[in-house]
Coordinates of C-alpha atoms in Angstrom, one line a residue:
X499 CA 0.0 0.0 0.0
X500 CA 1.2 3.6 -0.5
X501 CA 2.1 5.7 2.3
X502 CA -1.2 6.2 4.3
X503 CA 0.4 9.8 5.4
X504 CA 0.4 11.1 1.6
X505 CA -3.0 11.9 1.3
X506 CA -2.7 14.6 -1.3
X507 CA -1.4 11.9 -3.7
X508 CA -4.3 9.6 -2.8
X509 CA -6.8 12.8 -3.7
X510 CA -5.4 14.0 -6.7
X511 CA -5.7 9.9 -8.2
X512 CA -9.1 9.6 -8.9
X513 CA -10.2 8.0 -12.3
X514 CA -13.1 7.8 -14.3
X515 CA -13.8 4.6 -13.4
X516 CA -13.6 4.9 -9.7
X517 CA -10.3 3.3 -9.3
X518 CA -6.8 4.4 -7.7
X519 CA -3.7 3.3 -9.8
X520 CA -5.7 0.3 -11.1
X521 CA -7.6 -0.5 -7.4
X522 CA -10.9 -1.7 -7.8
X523 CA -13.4 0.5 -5.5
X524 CA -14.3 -2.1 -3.1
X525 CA -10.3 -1.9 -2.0
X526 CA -10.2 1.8 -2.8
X527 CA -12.3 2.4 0.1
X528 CA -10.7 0.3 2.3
X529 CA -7.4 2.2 1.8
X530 CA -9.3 4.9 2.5
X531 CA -10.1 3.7 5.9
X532 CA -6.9 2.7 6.7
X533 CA -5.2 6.1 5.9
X534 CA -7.8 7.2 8.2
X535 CA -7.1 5.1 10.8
X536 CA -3.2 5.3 10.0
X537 CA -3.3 9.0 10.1
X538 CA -5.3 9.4 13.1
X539 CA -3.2 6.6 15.5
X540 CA 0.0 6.7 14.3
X541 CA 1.2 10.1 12.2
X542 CA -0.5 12.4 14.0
X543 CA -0.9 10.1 16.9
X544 CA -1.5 13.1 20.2
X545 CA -1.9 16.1 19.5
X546 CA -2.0 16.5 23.3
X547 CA -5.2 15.8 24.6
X548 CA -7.4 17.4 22.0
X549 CA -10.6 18.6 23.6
X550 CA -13.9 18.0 21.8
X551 CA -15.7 20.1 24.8
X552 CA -15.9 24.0 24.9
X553 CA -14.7 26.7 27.1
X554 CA -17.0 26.2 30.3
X555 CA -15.1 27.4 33.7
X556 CA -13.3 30.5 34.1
X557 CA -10.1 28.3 35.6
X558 CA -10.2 26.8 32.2
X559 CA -9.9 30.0 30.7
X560 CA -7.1 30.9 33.6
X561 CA -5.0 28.5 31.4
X562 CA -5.3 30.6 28.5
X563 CA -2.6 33.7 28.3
X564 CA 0.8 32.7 28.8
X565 CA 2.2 36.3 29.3
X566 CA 1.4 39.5 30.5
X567 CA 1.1 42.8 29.3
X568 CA -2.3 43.4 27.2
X569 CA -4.0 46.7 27.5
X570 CA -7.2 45.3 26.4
X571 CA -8.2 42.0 24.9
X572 CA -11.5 41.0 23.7
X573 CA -14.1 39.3 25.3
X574 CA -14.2 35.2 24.4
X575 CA -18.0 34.6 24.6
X576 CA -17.9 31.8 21.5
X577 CA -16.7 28.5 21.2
X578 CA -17.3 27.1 17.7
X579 CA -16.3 23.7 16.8
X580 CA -16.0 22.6 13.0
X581 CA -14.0 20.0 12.9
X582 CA -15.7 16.2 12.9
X583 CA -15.7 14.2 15.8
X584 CA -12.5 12.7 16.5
X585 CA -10.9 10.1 19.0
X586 CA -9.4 11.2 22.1
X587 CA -5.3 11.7 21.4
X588 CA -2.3 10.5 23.2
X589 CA 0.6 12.5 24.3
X590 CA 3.0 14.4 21.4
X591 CA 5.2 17.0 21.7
X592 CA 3.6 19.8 19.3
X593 CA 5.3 22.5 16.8
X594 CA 6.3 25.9 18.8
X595 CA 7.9 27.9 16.0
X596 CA 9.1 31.1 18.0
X597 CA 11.1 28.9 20.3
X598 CA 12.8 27.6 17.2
X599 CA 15.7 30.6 16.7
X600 CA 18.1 31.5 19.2
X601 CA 16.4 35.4 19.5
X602 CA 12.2 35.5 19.7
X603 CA 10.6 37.5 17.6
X604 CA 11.0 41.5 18.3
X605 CA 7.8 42.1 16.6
X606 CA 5.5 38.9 18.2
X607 CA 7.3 40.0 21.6
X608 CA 6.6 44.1 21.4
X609 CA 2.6 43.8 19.9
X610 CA 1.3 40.4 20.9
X611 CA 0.5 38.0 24.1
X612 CA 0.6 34.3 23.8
X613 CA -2.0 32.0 24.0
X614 CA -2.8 28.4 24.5
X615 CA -6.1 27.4 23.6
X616 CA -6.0 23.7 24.8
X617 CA -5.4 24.3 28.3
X618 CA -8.7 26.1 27.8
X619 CA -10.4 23.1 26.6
X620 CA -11.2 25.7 23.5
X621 CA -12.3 23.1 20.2
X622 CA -8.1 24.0 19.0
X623 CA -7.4 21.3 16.1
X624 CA -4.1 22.3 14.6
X625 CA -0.3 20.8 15.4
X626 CA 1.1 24.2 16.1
X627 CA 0.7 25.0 19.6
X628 CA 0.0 28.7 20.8
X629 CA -1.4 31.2 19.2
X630 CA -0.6 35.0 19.6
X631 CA -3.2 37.7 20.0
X632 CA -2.6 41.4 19.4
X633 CA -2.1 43.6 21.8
X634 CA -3.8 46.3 20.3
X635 CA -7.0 45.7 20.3
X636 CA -8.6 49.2 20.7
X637 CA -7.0 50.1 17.6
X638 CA -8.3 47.5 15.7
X639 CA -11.5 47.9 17.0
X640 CA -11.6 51.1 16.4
X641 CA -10.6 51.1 12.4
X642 CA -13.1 48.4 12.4
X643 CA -15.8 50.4 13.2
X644 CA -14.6 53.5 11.9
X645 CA -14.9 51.8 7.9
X646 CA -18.2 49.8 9.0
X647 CA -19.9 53.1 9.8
X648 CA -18.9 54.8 6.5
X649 CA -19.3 51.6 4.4
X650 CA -23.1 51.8 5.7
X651 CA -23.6 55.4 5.3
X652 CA -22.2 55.4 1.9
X653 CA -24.7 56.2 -1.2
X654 CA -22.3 56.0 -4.1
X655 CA -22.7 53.5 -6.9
X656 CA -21.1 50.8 -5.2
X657 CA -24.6 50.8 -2.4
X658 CA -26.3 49.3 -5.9
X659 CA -29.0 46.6 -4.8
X660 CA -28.8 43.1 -6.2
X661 CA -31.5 40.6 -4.5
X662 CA -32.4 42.7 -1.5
X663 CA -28.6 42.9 -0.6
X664 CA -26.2 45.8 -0.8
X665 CA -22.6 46.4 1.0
X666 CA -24.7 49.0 3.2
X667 CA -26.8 46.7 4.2
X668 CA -24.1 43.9 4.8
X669 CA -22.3 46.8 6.5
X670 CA -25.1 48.2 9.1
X671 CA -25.9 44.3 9.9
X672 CA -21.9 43.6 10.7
X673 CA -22.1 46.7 13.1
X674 CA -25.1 44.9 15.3
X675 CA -24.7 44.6 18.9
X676 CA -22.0 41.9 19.3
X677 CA -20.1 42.6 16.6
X678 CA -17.1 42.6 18.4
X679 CA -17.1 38.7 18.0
X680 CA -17.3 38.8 14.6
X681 CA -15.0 40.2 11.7
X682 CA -13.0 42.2 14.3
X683 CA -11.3 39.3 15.8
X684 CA -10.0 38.1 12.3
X685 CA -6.9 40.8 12.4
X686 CA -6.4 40.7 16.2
X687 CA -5.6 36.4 15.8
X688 CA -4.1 36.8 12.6
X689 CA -1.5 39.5 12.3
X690 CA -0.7 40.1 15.9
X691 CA 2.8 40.9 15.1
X692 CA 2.1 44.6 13.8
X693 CA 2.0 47.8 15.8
X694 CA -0.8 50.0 16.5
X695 CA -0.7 51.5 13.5
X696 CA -0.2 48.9 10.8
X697 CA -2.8 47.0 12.9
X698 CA -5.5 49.5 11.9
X699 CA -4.4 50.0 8.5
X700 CA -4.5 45.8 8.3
X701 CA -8.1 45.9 10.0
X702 CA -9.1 48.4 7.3
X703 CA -8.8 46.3 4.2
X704 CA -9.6 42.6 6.1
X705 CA -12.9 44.4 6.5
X706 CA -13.2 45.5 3.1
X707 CA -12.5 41.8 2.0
X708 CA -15.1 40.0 4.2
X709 CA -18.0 43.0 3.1
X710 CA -16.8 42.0 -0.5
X711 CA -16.6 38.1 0.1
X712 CA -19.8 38.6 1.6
X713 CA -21.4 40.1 -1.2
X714 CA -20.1 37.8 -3.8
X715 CA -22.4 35.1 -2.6
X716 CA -24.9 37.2 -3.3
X717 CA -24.0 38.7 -6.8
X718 CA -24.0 37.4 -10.4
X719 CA -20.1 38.7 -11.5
X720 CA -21.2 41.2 -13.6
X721 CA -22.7 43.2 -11.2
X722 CA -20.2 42.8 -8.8
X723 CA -17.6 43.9 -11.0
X724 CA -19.7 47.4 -11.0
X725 CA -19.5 48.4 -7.6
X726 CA -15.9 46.9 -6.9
X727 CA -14.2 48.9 -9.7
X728 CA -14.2 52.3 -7.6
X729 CA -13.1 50.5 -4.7
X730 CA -10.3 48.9 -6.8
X731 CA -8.9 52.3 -8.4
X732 CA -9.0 53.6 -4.9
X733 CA -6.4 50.7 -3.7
X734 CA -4.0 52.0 -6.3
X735 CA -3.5 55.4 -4.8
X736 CA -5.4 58.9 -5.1
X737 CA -3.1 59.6 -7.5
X738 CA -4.8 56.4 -10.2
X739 CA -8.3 57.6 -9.1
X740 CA -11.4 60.3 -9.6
X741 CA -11.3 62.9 -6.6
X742 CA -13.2 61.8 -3.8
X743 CA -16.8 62.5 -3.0
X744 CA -18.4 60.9 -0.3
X745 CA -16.4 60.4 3.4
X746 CA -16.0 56.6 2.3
X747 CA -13.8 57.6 -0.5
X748 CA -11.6 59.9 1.5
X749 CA -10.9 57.4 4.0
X750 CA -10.1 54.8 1.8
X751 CA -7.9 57.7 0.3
X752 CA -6.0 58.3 3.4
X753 CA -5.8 54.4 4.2
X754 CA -3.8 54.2 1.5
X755 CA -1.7 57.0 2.2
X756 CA -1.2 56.2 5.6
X757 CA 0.1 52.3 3.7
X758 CA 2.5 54.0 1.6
X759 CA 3.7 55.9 4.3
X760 CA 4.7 53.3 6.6
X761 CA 6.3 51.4 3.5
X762 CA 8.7 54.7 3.7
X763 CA 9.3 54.1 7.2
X764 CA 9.9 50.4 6.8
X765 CA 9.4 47.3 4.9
X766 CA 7.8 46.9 1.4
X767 CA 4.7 45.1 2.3
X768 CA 2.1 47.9 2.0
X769 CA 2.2 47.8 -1.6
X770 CA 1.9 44.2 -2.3
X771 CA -1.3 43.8 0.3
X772 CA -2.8 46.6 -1.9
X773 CA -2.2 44.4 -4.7
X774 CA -2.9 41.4 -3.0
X775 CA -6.2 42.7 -2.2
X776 CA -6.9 43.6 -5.7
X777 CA -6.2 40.2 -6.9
X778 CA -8.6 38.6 -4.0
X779 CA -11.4 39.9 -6.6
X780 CA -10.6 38.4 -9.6
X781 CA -13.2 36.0 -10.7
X782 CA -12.1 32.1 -11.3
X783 CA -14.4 29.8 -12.4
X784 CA -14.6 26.9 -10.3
X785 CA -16.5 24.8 -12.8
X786 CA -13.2 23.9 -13.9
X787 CA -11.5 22.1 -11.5
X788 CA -11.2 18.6 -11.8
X789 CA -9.7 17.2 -8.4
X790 CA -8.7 18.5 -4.7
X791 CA -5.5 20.4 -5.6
X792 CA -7.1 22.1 -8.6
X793 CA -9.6 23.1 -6.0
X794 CA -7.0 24.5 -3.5
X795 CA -4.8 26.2 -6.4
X796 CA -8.2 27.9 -6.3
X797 CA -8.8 29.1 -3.3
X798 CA -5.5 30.2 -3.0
X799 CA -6.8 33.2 -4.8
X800 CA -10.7 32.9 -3.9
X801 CA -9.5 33.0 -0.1
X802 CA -7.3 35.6 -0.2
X803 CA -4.4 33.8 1.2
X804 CA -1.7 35.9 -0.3
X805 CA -3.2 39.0 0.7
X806 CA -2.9 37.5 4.1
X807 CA 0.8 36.6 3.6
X808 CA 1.2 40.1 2.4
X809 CA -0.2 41.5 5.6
X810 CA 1.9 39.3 7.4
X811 CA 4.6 40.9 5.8
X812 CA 3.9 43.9 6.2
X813 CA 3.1 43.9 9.8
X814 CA 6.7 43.3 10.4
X815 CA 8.1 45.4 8.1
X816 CA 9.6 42.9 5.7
X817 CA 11.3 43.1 2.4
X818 CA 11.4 39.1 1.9
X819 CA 10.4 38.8 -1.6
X820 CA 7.0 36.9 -1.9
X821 CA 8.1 35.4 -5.4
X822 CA 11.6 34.2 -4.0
X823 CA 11.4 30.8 -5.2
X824 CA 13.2 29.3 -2.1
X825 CA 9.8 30.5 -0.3
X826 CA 7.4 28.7 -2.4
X827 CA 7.1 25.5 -1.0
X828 CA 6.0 27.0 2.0
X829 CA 4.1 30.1 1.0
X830 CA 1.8 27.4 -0.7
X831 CA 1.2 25.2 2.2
X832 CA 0.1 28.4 3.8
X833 CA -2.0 29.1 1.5
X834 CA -3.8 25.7 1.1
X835 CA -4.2 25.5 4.9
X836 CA -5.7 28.5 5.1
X837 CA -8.6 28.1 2.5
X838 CA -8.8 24.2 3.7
X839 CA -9.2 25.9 7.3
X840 CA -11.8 28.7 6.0
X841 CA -13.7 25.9 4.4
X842 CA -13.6 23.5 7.3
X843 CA -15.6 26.4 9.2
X844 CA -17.4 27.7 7.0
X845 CA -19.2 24.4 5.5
X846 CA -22.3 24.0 8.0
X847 CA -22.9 27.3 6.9
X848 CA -22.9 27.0 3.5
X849 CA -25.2 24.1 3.7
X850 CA -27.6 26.0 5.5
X851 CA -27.5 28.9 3.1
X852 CA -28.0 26.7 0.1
X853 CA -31.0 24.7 1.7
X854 CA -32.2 28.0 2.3
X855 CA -32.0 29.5 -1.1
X856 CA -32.6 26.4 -3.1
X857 CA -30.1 27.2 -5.8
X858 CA -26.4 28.0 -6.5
X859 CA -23.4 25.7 -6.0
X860 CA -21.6 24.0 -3.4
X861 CA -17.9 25.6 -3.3
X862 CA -15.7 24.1 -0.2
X863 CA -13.0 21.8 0.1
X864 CA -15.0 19.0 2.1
X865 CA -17.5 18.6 -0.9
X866 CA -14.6 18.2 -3.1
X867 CA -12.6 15.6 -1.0
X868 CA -16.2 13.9 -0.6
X869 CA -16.3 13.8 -4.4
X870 CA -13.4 13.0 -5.1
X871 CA -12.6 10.0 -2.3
X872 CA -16.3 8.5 -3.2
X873 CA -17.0 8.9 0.6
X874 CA -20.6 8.8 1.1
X875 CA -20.2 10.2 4.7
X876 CA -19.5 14.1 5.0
X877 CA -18.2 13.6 8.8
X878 CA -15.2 10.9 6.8
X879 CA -14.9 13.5 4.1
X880 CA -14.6 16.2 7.1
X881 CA -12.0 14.1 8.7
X882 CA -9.9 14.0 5.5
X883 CA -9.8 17.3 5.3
X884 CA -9.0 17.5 9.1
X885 CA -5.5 15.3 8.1
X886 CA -4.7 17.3 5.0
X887 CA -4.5 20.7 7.3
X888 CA -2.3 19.0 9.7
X889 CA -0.3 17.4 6.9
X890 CA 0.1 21.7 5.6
X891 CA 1.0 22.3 9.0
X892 CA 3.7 19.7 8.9
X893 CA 4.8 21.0 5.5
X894 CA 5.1 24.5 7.0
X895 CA 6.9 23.4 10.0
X896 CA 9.5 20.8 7.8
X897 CA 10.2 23.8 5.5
X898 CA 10.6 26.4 8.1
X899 CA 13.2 23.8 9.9
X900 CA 15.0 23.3 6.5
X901 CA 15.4 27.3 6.2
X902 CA 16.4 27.8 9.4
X903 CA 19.1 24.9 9.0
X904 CA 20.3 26.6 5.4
X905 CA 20.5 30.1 7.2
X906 CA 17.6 32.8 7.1
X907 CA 17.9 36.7 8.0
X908 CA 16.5 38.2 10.9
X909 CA 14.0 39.9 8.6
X910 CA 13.2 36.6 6.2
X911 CA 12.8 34.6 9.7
X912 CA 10.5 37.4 11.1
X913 CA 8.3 37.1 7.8
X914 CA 7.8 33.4 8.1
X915 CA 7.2 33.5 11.4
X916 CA 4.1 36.2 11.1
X917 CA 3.2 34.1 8.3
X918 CA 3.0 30.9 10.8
X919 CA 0.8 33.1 13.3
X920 CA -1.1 34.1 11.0
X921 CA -1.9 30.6 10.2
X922 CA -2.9 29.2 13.9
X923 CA -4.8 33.0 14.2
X924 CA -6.9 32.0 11.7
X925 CA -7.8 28.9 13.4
X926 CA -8.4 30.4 16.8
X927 CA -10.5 33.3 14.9
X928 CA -12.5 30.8 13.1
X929 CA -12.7 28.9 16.7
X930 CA -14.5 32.3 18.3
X931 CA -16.2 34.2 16.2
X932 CA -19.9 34.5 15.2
X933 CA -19.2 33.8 11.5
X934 CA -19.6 30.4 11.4
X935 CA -20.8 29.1 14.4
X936 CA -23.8 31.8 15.2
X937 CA -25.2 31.9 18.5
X938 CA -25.0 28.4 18.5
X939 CA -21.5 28.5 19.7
X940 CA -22.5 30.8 22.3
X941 CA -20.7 30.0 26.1
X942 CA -22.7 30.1 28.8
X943 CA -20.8 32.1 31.0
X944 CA -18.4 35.4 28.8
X945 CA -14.9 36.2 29.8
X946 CA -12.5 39.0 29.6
X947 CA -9.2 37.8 28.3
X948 CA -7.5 40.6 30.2
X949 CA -8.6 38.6 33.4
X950 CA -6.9 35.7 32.0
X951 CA -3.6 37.2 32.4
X952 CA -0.9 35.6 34.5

């Protein structure tokens, strides 16, 4: 049999006929099984005592932060679980990436605190232990609210209505009582290596992203194209755009000059997010892919994942080249874990929504693998998606170990290492928010994580 722990090779194999290299299906899904079983006892065997239960006690969530020094941190009142069911682990050491170099991270040390979700009993799936949290979360908070409120004021072209729904709308509905659990805590997991400043500025355009993913599911690609081009030309600079006219457009304005600005002062990441964020809204067709990794070559774009890398960047005020090709290898696990992990949460979702409207198409990674292993269970087909986001997080770990062996800069080191938390702050965002779980994944008891601190 083929290495159960290659499960990308096993993916991208299926024939027409239902066969794998010449294996009837009957054996197929038996090898199936046993990668399964393999991957779940033996590769990946521990995880250290993965919880399957929620946050419940305030001395659970005691356990949390790891270090003090947090002016304010948000509230954890959500607890979201969407990865399948899963056996209880044994023990195994996991992957701490800023305790690889001989000098921490300046940038992790000065803006973020360190947190461990599984001494919290949070639903934490991933092989990369702690996750960092910025420090600055009035900022972010702030710039949040700051573009939410102009975003749903706005009466330009780009408010057009399609199907009841327009970015005002979205906009006035993401600024609802409790929205603090909700888009907000996307930048504060993700990029906690940035300062105050560059936090905001980050905050800004992740905000503009989820109003515009948001939209998309409810616009044909015409129409969308309509109101984005405004916002598009207004990424590129005042300079490349019509004067403004409404307080939206002058924000957005000085947004970008504020970008440019700290490019001067450091770094050339400003720039390439701007781009980045462009390229986020280019339309792929994903009636053309054929197997898993075409899927995840799309959602490398669709999911913004090298916007997020570009962020990363740029929150520690890197020049690391994001085309180097001795990077690739582990930009693109990134990337793949990142729109796996995006899909992984947001699939009960999208179930709901299409039941709900009755029409459109299933786009996530779990219906693929489903499709494309012949599972008929989506809770298996969840669990192979589970394995191939720990098999990215291996990849990213092995590559970041062969770099550091071969010899990395302080500032090529400091990229890859926002990059990492930007990985695990995904999963701990997607873990806590309201986007995916709803009040659903509502604890009974809220905490203040500034309580938490030891």
């Amino acid at each position: 049999m083929r290495d159960p722990c290659n499960v990308e090779i096993l993916l991208k194999s299926r024939r027409a006929d239902g066969a794998i290299y010449g294996v009837d299906i009957k054996t197929r899904m038996a090898a199936i099984m046993h990668l399964l079983r393999s991957a779940l006892n033996t590769l990946w065997n521990g995880l250290t005592q993965i919880s399957n239960n929620c946050l419940s006690t305030s001395s659970d969530l005691q356990e949390l932060t790891l270090q003090s020094g947090s002016d304010a941190m948000p509230i954890i009142a959500y607890a979201y679980n969407p990865w399948p069911t899963l056996p209880a682990s044994t023990n195994k050491q996991l992957f701490y990436f800023h305790h690889r170099g001989q000098v921490k991270n300046p940038f992790l040390t000065a803006n973020s605190v360190e947190l461990n979700p599984l001494l919290a009993k949070l639903p934490y799936r991933s092989s990369i232990g702690y996750v960092h949290a910025s420090r600055h979360w009035d900022a972010n908070l702030d710039a949040t609210t700051q573009i939410l409120k102009l975003l749903a004021a706005d009466t330009s072209v780009t408010d057009m209505e399609v199907r009841g729904i327009t970015i005002g709308k979205l906009a006035r509905k993401s600024l609802e009582p409790g929205f603090e659990h909700s888009m907000v805590l996307a930048t504060h997991y993700m990029f906690p290596a940035g300062d105050k400043h560059r936090t905001a500025l980050i905050a800004v355009l992740m905000i503009v992203f989820f109003i515009f993913d948001d939209k998309a599911e409810e616009t044909d690609d015409k129409t969308l194209h309509l109101f984005q081009q405004d916002f598009l030309r207004r990424l590129e600079g005042p300079s490349r755009s019509d004067p403004p006219s409404t307080p939206l457009q002058r924000y957005l304005d000085d947004v970008v000059r504020g970008i440019e600005s700290e490019d001067e002062a450091g770094g050339n990441g400003g720039k390439e997010m701007l781009n980045e964020l462009r390229n986020a809204f280019r339309s792929i067709d994903p009636g053309k892919i054929h197997n898993v990794d075409g899927y995840l070559e799309f959602r490398r774009y669709d999911a913004g994942s090298m916007f997020c890398v570009a962020a990363a960047k740029f929150s520690v005020k890197s020049e690391t080249p994001l085309d180097h090709p001795r990077y690739s290898r582990f930009l693109k696990s990134f990337c793949n874990h990142l729109g796996l992990m995006n899909d992984l949460a947001s699939y009960d979702k999208e179930v709901r929504a299409l039941e709900l409207r009755g029409v459109g198409q299933m786009i996530n990674v779990v219906d693929a693998v489903k499709k494309a292993t012949c599972l008929q269970s989506t809770e298996d087909a969840k669990t192979v998606t589970w394995m191939l986001q720990i098999q990215f997080e291996k990849e990213m770990m092995d590559e970041f170990d062969t770099l550091l062996a071969q010899g990395l800069s302080d500032d090529d080191r400091w990229f890859l290492e926002a990059v990492l938390a930007c990985a695990v702050g995904n999963i701990m965002y997607s873990t806590t928010t309201t986007r995916y779980g709803g009040e659903a994944a509502k604890l009974g008891k809220s905490h203040k994580s500034s309580e938490l601190l030891v």
